[in-house]
Every structure is written in structure tokens, then in C-alpha cells.
Tab-separated table of C-alpha atoms and ligand atoms in Angstrom:
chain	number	residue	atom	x	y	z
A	1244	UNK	CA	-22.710	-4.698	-5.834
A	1245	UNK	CA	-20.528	-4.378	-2.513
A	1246	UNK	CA	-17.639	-2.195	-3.423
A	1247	UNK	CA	-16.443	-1.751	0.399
A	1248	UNK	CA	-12.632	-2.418	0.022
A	1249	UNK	CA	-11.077	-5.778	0.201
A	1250	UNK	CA	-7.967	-7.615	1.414
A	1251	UNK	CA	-5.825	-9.547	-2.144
A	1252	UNK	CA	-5.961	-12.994	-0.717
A	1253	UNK	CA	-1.773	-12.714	-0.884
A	1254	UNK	CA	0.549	-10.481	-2.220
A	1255	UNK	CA	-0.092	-9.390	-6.235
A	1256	UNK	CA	2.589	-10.767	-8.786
A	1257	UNK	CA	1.954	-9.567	-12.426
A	1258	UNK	CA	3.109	-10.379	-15.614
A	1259	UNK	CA	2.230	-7.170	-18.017
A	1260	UNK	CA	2.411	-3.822	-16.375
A	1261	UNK	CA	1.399	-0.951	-18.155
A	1262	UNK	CA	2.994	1.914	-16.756
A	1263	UNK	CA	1.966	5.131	-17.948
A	1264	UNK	CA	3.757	8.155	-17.674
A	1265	UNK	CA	6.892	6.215	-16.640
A	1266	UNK	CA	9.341	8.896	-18.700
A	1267	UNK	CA	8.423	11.469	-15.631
A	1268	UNK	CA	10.024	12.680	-12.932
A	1269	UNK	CA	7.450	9.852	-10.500
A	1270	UNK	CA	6.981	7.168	-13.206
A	1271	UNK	CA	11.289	6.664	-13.506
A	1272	UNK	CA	11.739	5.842	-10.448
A	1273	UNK	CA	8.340	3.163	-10.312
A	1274	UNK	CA	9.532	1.720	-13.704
A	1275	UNK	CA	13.127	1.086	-11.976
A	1276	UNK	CA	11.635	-0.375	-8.773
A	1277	UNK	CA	9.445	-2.677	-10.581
A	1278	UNK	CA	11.505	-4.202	-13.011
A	1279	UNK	CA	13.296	-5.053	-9.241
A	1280	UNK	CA	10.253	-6.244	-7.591
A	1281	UNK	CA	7.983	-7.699	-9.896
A	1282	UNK	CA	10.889	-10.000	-11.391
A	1283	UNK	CA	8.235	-12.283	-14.129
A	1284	UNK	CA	6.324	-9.264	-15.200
A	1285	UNK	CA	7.311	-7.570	-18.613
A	1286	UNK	CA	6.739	-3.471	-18.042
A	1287	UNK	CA	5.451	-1.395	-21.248
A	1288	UNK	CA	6.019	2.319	-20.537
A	1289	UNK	CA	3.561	4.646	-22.373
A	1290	UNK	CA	4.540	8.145	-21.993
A	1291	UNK	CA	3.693	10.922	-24.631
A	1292	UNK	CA	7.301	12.558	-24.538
A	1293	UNK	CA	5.822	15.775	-23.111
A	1294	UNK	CA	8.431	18.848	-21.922
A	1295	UNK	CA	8.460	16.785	-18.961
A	1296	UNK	CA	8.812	13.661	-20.115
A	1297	UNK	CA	12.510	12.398	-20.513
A	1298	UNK	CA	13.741	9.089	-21.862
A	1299	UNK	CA	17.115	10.379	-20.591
A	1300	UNK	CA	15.612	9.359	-17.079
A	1301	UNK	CA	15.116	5.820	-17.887
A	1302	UNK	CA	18.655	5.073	-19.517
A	1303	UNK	CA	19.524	2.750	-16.661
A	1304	UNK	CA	16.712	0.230	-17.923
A	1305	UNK	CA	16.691	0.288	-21.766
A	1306	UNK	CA	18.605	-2.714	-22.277
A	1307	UNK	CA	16.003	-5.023	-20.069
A	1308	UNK	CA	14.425	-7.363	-22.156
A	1309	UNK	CA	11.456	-7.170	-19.760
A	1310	UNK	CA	11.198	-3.114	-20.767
A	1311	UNK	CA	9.394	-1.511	-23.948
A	1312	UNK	CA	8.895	1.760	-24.815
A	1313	UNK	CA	6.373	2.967	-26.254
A	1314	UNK	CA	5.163	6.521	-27.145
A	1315	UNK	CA	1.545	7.552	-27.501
A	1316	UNK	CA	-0.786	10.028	-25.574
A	1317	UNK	CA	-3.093	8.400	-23.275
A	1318	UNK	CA	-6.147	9.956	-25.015
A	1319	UNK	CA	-5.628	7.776	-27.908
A	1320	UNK	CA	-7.971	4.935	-27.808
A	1321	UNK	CA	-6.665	3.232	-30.872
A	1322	UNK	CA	-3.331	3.139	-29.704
A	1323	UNK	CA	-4.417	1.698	-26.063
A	1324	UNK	CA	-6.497	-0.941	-27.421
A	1325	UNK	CA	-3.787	-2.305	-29.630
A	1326	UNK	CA	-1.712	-1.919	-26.539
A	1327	UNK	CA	-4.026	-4.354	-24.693
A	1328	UNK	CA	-4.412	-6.545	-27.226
A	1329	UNK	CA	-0.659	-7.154	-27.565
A	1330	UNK	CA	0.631	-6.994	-24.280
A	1331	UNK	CA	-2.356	-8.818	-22.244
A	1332	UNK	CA	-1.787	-5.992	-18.744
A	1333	UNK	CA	-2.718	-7.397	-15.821
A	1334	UNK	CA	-1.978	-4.216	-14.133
A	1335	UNK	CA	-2.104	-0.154	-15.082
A	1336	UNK	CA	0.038	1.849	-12.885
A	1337	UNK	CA	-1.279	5.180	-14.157
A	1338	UNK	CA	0.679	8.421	-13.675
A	1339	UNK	CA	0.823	10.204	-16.521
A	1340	UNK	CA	-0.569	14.109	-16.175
A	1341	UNK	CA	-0.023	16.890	-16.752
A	1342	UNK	CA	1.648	17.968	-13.325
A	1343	UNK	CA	2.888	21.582	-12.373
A	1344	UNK	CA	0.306	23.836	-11.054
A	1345	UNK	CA	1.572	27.320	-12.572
A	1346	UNK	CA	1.333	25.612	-16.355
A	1347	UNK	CA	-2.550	24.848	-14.966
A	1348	UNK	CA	-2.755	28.540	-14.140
A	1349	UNK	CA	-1.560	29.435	-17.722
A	1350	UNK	CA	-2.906	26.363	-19.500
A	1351	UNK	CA	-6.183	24.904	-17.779
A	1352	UNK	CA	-7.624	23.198	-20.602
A	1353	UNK	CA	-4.354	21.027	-21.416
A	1354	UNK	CA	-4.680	19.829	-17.737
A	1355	UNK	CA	-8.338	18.867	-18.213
A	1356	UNK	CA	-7.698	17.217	-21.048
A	1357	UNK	CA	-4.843	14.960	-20.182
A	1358	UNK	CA	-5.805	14.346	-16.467
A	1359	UNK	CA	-9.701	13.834	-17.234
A	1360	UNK	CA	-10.187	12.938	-20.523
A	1361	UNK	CA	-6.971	10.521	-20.677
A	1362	UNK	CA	-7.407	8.641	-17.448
A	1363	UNK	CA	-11.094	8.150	-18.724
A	1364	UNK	CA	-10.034	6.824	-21.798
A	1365	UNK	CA	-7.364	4.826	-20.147
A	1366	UNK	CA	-10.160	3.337	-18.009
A	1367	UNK	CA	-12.980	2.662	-20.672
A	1368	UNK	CA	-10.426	0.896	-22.790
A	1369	UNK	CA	-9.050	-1.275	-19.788
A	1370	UNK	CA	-12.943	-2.338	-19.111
A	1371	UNK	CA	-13.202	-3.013	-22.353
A	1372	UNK	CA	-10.075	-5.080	-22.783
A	1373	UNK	CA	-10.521	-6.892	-19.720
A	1374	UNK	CA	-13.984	-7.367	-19.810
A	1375	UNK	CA	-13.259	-8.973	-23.421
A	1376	UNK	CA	-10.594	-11.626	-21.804
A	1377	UNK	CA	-12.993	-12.104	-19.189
A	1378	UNK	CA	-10.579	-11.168	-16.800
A	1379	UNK	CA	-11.870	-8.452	-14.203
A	1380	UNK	CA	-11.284	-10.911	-10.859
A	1381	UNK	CA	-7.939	-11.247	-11.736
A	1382	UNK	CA	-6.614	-7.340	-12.881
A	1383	UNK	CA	-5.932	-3.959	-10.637
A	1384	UNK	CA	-6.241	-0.909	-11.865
A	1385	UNK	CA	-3.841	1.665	-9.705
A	1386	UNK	CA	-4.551	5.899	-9.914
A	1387	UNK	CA	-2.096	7.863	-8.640
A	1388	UNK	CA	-2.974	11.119	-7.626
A	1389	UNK	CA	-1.964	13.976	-5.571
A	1390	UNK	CA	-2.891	15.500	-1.595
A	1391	UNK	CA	-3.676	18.555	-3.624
A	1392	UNK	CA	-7.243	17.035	-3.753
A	1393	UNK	CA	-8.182	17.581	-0.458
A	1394	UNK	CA	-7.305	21.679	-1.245
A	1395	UNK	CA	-5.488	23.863	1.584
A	1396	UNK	CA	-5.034	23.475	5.197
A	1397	UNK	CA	-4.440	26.208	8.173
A	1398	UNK	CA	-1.906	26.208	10.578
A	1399	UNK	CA	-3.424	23.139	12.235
A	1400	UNK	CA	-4.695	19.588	10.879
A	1401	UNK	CA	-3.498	16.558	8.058
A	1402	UNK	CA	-5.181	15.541	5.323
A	1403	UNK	CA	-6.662	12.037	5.933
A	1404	UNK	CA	-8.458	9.549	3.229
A	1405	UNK	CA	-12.068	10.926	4.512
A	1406	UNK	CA	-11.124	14.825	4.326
A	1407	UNK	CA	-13.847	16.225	2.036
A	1408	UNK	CA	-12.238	17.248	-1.460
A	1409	UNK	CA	-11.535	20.800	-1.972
A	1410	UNK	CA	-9.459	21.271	-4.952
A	1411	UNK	CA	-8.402	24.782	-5.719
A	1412	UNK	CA	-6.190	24.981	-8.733
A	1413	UNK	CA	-7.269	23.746	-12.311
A	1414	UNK	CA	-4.679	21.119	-11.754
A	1415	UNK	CA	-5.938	19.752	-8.120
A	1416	UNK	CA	-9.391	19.829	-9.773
A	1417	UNK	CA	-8.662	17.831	-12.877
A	1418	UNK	CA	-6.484	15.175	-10.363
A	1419	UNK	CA	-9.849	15.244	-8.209
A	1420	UNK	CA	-12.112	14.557	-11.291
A	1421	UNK	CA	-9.944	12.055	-12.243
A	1422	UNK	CA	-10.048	9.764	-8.783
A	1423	UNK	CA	-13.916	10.602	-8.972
A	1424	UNK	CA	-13.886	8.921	-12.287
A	1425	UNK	CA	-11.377	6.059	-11.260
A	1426	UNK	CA	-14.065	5.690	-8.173
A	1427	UNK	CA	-16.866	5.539	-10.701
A	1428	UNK	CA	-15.756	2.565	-12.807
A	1429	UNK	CA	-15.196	0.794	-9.502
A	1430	UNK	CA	-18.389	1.113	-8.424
A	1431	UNK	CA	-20.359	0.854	-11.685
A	1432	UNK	CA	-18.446	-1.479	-13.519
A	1433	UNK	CA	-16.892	-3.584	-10.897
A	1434	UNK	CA	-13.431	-2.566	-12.192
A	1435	UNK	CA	-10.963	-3.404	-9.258
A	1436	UNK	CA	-9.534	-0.273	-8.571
A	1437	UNK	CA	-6.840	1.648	-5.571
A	1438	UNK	CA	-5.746	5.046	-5.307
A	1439	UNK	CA	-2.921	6.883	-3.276
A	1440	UNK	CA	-2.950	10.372	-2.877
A	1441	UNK	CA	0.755	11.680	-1.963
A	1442	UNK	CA	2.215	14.632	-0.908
A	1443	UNK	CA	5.163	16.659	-2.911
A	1444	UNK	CA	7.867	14.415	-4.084
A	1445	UNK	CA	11.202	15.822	-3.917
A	1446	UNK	CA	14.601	13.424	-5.545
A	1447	UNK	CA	16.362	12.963	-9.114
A	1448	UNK	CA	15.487	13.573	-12.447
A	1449	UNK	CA	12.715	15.796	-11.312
A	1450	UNK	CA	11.961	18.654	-14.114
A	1451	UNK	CA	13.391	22.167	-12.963
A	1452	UNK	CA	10.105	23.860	-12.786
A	1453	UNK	CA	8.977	22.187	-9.555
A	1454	UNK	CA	10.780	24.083	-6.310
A	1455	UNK	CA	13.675	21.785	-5.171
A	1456	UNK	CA	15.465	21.846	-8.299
A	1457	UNK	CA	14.251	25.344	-9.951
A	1458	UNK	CA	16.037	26.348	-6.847
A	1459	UNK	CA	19.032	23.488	-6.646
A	1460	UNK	CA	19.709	25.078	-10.495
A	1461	UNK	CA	19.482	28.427	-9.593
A	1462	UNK	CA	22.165	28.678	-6.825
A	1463	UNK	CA	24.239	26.719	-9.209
A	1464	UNK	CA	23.891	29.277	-11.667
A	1465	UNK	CA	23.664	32.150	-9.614
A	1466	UNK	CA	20.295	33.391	-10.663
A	1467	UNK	CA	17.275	34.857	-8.505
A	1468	UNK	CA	15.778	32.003	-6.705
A	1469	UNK	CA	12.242	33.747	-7.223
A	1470	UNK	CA	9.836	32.933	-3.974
A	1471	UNK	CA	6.291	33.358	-4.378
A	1472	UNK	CA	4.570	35.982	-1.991
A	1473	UNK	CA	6.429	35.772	1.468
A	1474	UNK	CA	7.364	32.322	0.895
A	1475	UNK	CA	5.348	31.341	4.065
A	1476	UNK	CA	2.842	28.557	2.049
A	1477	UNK	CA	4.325	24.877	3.703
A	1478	UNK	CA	4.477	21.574	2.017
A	1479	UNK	CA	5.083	17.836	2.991
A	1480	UNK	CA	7.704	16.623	1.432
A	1481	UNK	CA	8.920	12.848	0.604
A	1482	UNK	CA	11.657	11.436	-1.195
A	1483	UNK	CA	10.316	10.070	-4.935
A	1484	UNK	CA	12.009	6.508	-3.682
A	1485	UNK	CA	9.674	6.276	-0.858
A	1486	UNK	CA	6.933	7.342	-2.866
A	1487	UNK	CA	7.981	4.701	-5.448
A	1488	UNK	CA	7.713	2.265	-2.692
A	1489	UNK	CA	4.680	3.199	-1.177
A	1490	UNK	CA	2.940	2.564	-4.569
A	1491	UNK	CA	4.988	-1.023	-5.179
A	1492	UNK	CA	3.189	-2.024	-1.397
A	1493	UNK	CA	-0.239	-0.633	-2.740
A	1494	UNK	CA	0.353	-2.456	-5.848
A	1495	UNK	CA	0.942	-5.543	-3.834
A	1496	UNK	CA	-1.007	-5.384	-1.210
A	1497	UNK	CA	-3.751	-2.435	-1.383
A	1498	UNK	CA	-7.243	-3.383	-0.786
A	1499	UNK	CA	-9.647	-3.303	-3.754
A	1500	UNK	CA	-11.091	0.071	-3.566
A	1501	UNK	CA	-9.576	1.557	-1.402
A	1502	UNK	CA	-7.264	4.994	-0.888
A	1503	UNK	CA	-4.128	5.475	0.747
A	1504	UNK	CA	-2.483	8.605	1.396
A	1505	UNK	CA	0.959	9.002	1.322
A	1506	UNK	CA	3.622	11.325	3.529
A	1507	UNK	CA	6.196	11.568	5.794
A	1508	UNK	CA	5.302	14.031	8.168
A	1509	UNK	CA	7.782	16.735	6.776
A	1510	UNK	CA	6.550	20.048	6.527
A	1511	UNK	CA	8.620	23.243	5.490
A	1512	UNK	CA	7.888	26.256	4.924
A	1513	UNK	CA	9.104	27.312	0.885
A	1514	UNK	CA	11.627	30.149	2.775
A	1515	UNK	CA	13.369	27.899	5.328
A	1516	UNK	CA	13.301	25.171	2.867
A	1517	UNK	CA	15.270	27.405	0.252
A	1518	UNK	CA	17.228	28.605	3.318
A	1519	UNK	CA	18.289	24.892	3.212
A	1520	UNK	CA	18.748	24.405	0.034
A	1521	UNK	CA	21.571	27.583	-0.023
A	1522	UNK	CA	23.542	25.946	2.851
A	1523	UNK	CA	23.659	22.353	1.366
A	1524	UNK	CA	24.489	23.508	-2.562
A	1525	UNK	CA	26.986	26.291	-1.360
A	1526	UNK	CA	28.778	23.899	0.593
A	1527	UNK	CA	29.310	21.505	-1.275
A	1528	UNK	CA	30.808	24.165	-4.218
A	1529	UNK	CA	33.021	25.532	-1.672
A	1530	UNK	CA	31.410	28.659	-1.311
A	1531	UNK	CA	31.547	30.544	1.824
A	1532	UNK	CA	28.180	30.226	4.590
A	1533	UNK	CA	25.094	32.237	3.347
A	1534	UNK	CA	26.890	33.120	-0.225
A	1535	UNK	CA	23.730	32.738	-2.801
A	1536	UNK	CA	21.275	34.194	0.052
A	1537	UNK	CA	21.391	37.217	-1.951
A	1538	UNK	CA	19.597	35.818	-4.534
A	1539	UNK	CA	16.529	35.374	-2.916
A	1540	UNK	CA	13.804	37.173	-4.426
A	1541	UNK	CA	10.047	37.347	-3.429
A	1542	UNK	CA	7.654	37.926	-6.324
A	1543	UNK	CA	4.104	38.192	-7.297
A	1544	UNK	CA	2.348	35.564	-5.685
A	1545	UNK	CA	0.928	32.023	-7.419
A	1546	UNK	CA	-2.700	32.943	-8.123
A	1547	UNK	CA	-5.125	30.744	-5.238
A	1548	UNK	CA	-1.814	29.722	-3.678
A	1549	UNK	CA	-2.523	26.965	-1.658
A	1550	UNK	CA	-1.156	27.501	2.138
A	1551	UNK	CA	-0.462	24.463	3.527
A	1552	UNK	CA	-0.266	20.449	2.652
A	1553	UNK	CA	0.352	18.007	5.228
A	1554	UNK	CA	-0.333	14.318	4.981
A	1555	UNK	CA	-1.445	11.870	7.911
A	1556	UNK	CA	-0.418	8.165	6.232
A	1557	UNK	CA	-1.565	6.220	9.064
A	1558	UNK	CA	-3.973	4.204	6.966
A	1559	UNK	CA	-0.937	3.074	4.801
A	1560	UNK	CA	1.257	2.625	7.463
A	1561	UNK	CA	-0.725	0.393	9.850
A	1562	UNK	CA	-2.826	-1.658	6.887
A	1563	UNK	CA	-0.109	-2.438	4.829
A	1564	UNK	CA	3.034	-1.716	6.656
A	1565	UNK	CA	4.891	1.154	4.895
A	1566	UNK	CA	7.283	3.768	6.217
A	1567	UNK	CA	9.511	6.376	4.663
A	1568	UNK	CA	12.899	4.581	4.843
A	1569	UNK	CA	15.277	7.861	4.781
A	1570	UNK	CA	15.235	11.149	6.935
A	1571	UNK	CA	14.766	14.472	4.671
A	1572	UNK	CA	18.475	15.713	5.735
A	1573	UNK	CA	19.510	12.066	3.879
A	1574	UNK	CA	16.867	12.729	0.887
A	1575	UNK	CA	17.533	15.859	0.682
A	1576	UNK	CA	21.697	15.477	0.369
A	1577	UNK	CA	21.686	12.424	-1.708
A	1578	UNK	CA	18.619	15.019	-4.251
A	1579	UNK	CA	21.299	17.747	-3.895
A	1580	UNK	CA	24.179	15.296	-4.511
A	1581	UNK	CA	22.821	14.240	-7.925
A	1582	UNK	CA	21.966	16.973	-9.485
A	1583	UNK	CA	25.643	18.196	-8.542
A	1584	UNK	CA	26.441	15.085	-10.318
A	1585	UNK	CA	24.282	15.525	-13.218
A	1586	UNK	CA	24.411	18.648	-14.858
A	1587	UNK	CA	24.260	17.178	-18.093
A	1588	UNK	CA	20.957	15.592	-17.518
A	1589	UNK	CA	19.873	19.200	-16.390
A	1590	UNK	CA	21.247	20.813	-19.368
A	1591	UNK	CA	19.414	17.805	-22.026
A	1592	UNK	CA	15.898	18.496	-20.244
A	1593	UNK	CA	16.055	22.503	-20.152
A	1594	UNK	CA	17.198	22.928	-23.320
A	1595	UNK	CA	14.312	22.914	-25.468
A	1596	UNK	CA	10.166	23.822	-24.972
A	1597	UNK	CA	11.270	24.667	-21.018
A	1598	UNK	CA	13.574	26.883	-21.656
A	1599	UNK	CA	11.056	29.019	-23.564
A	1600	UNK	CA	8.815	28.876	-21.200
A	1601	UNK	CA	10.992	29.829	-18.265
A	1602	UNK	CA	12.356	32.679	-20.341
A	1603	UNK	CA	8.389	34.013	-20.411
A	1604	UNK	CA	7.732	33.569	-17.020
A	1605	UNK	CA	10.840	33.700	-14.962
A	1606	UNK	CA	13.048	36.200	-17.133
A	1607	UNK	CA	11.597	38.958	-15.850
A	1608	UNK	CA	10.829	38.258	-12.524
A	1609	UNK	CA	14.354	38.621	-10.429
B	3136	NAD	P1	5.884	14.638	-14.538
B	3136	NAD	O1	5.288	15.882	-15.107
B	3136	NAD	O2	7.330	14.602	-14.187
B	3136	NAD	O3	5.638	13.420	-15.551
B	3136	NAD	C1	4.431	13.238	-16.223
B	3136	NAD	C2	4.688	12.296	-17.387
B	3136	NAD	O4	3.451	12.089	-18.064
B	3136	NAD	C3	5.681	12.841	-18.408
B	3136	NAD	O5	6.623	11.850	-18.747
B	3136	NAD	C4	4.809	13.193	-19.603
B	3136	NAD	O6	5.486	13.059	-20.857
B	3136	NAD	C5	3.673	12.203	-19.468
B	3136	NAD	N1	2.432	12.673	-20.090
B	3136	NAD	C6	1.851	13.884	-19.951
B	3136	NAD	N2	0.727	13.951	-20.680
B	3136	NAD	C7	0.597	12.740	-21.283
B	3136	NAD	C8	-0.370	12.174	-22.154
B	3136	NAD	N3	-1.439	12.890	-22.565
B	3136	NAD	N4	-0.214	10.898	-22.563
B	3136	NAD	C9	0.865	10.161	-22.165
B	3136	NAD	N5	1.817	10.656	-21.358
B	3136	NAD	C10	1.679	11.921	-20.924
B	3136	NAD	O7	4.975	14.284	-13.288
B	3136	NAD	P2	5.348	13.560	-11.913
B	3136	NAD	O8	5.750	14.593	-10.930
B	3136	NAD	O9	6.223	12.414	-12.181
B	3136	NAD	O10	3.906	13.045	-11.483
B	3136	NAD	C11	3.442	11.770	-11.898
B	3136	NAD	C12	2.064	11.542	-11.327
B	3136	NAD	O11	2.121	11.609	-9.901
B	3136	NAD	C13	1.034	12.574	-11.768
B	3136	NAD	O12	-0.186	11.904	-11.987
B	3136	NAD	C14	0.929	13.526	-10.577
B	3136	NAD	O13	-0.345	14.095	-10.511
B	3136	NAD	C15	1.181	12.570	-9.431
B	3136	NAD	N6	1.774	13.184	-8.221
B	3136	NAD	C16	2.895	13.955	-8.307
B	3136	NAD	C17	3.460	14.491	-7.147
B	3136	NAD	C18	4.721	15.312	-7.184
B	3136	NAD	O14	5.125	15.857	-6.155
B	3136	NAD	N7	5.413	15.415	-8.310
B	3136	NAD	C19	2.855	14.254	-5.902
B	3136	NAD	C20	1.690	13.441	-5.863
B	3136	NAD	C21	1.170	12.917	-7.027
B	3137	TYD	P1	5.790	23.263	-6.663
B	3137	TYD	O1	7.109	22.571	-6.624
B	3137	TYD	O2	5.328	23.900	-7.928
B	3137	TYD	O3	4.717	22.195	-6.139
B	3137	TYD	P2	3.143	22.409	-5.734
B	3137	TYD	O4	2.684	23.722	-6.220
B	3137	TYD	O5	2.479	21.286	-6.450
B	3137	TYD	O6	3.101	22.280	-4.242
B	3137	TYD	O7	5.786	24.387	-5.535
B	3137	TYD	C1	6.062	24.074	-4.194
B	3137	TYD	C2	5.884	25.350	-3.389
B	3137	TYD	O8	6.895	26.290	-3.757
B	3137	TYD	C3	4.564	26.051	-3.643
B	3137	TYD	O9	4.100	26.630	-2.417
B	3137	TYD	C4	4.917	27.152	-4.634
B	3137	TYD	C5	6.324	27.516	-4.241
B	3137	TYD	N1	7.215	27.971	-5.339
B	3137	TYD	C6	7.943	29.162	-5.194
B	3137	TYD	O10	7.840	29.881	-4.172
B	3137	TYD	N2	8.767	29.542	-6.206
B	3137	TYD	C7	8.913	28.795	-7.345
B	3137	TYD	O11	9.672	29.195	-8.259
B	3137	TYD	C8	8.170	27.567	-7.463
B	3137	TYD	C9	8.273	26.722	-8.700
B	3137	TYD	C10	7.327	27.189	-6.421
């Protein structure tokens, strides 16, 4: 069979999306945006309700007719089927994992389990299912996955769609098992298949374990804003919208088969980005220049800590036209802005199974 990528004969419209992991920090903000852009296509949202998963972060889109809910793990076969039976998808936009890389530290098999084992049960059912309607010519199925893959860069280089993988945390790996097995069932089975592999989001409703708001909650607070090793390690950083965009163009318009990294040439290194951070949040409360610097505390290093990400999105950008629409200084103020704004959201998702959590692993670190 030739599997070599091709061009949709004109953009994709769909009418059943099955969006999974849409009560995330990622999957929000692509539930939002589609309900926008694919106006005839009814979204289902299957999202196991983990620690991270919020329906607090989808409030905005209940009420839409064209929206359903519904909870389930994506290991459960059962479920899925009946899922496929009912709603007829003509698309899986799949996105739920498990995501932070210290829980994969602490918790490797959980992360092997959901990212492996539940993207290849998400996929054998969708063959299944589609193979069934007879379908397959006519249905994408979209992986979303992480730069992590490709493992950890020096001072120099970017990650392109052809860098070897090299993943280096139990989370990277099970992401990079999990496009291998995506890959597979194009390849095999003919399943029409695309990938994107992004660097670190950054924007709302993210969950308070991942850097820009640990920290954003911190200075509010006025707790140690805890920086692992010297705080060197750099990352690329884009705002969730424009990641939420990138995937609506692949969704439209990525060739069959293919993978499309996605960035915005943004690299920071975690001090000067916290640096930032301390200047934007202690402005806007009034404080006076440099106030919560204090609080800056270097601990024990991440275990394997990856040095350095850094994305080169030239494939996206000159196939299928896409390009981060805000600077970082406007990302970054509007991010800061609403969770200013939004302290109750912070308070609903940190109250429960987190807040154990960070009490065992951040309590005793300042
Ligand atoms: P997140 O942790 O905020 O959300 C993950 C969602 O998946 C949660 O709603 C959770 O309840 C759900 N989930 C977890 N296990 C599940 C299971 N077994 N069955 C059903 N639902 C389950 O993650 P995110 O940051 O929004 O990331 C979404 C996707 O994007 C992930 O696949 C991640 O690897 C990828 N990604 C994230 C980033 C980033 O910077 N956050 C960058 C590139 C790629
Ligand atoms: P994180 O947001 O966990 O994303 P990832 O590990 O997937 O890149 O971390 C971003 C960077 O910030 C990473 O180099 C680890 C570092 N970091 C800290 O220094 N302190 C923290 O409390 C956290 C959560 C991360």
C-alpha cells in the first residue's frame, strides 16, 4: 500500500467529532474553537474526569446543542464502541493523556497505560467501527502529541519532523509509543491518520502543576516558586489558542499521514521566564518592582531533566499556512490576566486530589 502523505482534495468539514480529552487544559480550548469552525458537526467530548480534567473549563459551551459530554476512560472498549455506534465520528481529535512529566517520574505505569494502551484501544475500535460502515476513505484520525518525542537538545539546533526520536522521560516515551502505534495502523490498516507534535503550551485553564501557573499561583500567594536545579533547562513556548488553531488547520487541511510540528520560535530559559512572570503578576497587584523575587527557590533537580526544546514549524507553516497569531508579551499578559481574573476557577481545580499531591511533593521543598 502507498502510505506517502497526501493532499484532502479540499478543506475537511465533519459532522461527528469525537474529541477526547476535551475537559483538559489543550482539549478546552479545541472543543471551543471547533464548535466555531466546524459549524454542522455535533462534538462528543470523552474525558475520564482525571485531577486534571475540569468540566469547569468547558462551562462556556454546555448549553450547545451541538455539545455532549460524556465520561469514560479511553481504555474502555465497550464504552467506545457504543460511542461509535451512536454518534457515527467522522473524525477523532485525540488528546487525552496523562500529561505532566514529574507524575511520570512518580507514576510510570499510569502514563503507559493511558497514553499506550488507551490510544491503542481508541484506534482498534475506530478500525473496527469504520471498517464496519465501510467508511475508511472518508474518516481522519488526528494524534496529538508532544516535541518531547524527539528528547533533549544542546545549546544549538530545532526539532524538525525527521529528528530521530529520543524520548527520555516515561511520559515522552509513552507519547512516542503512542505516534509509533498511530503510525502503525496507518500503514497496516490503511487507517487515514496525521499527527502534530507541539511544543509547551502556556494560556487559561491550564492545571497548576505545569510551570506558568504553579508559578502565576505562587506569587499570588506568596509561596516559594520552587525552580528545578539552576533553572537553566529552556522551553518553546506557545499560546494554547495558537496551538488550538494549528490543530483546527491540520484537521482541515493536513495531509494523510503526515506530521507537523508545532512552535513559535520562543525559547526561555525556566529562570528568566519566572523572572517574567514576577514583574507582570506584581504589577498588576500593585506591588512594588522585584517584590516576590524573594521567593525564588532552587531545588533538587527533575530526575533526566530534559535541557532544551525548541521547535522548527516550517513544515506547518509553508504546507498549510499557519502562524502563531499573538507575540508571547500579548500571550503571556492576556495568561496572566485571567488567572488574575479567575481565582475561583483556581481554587475549584486545586482543591481536591492536587492539593494532596502538591502537599507531598512541594510542602517541603521551599
Ligand atoms: P491535561 O492533563 O490538561 O488534560 C488531559 C485530559 O485527558 C484531562 O481532561 C483528563 O481527565 C483526560 N484523561 C486522562 N486520562 C484519561 C483516560 N484514560 N481516558 C479519558 N480521558 C483521560 O493535558 P493537556 O496539557 O491538555 O494535553 C493534552 C494533550 O496534548 C496530551 O496528549 C499531551 O500529551 C499533548 N500536549 C500537551 C502539551 C502541553 O504543553 N500541555 C504540549 C504538546 C502536546
Ligand atoms: P512543565 O511545565 O512541567 O513542562 P515540561 O516538563 O513538559 O516541559 O515544566 C517546564 C519547565 O519548568 C521544565 O524545565 C521543568 C521546570 N519546572 C520548574 O523548574 N519548577 C516547577 O515547579 C515546574 C512544575 C517545572
Amino acid at each position: 500500500m502507498d502510505t506517502a502523505p497526501t493532499p484532502p482534495a479540499t478543506a475537511r468539514t465533519f459532522s461527528s467529532l469525537l474529541v477526547t480529552g476535551g475537559a483538559g487544559f489543550i482539549g478546552s480550548h479545541v472543543i471551543r474553537r471547533l464548535l466555531r469552525t466546524q459549524p454542522e458537526a455535533r462534538v462528543v467530548n470523552l474525558d475520564a474526569l482525571t485531577y486534571a480534567g475540569n468540566l469547569a473549563n468547558l462551562k462556556d459551551v454546555e448549553g450547545n446543542e451541538r455539545y455532549t459530554f460524556a465520561k469514560g476512560d479511553i481504555r474502555d472498549a465497550d464504552l467506545l464502541q457504543r460511542l461509535f455506534s451512536e454518534h457515527e465520528f467522522d473524525a477523532v481529535i485525540h488528546l487525552a493523556a496523562e500529561s505532566h512529566v514529574d507524575r511520570s517520574i512518580t507514576n510510570p505505569l499510569a502514563f503507559l497505560e493511558t497514553n499506550i494502551l488507551g490510544t491503542a484501544t481508541l484506534l482498534n475500535v475506530a478500525k473496527h467501527a469504520w471498517t464496519e460502515r465501510g467508511c475508511m476513505d472518508r474518516v481522519l484520525f488526528y494524534h496529538v502529541s508532544t516535541d518531547e518525542v524527539y528528547g533533549s537538545l544542546g545549546d544549538e539546533g530545532l526539532f524538525t519532523e525527521t529528528t530521530p526520536y529520543d524520548p527520555r522521560s516515561p511520559y515522552s516515551a509513552s507519547k512516542a509509543s503512542s505516534d509509533h502505534v498511530v503510525r502503525a495502523y496507518h500503514h497496516t490498516y490503511g487507517m487515514p491518520i496525521v499527527i502534530s507534535n507541539c511544543s509547551n503550551n502556556y494560556g487559561s485553564h491550564q492545571f497548576p502543576e505545569k510551570l506558568i501557573p504553579l508559578m502565576i499561583r505562587n506569587i499570588v500567594d506568596q509561596r516559594p516558586l520552587p525552580i528545578y536545579g539552576a533553572g537553566i533547562n529552556v522551553r518553546d513556548w506557545l499560546w494554547v489558542e495558537d496551538h488550538a488553531a494549528a490543530i483546527d488547520t491540520v484537521l482541515q487541511n493536513g495531509w494523510v499521514g503526515d506530521t507537523y510540528n508545532i512552535g513559535g520560535l520562543n525559547e526561555w530559559r525556566n529562570i528568566d521566564l519566572v523572572h517574567k512572570l514576577i514583574e507582570l503578576v506584581d504589577a498588576k497587584l500593585g506591588r512594588p518592582e522585584g517584590h516576590s523575587k524573594a521567593l525564588i527557590t532552587f531545588v533538587t533537580d527533575r530526575a533526566g531533566h530534559d535541557l532544551r526544546y525548541a521547535i522548527d514549524a516550517t513544515h506547518l507553516e509553508t504546507r498549510l499556512g499557519w502562524k502563531p497569531s499573538v507575540t508571547f508579551e500579548e500571550g503571556l499578559a492576556n495568561t496572566v490576566d485571567w488567572y488574575l481574573d479567575n481565582k475561583a476557577w483556581m481554587d475549584e481545580v486545586t482543591s481536591g486530589d492536587y492539593q494532596q499531591y502538591y502537599d507531598q511533593h512541594y510542602a517541603n521543598r521551599g
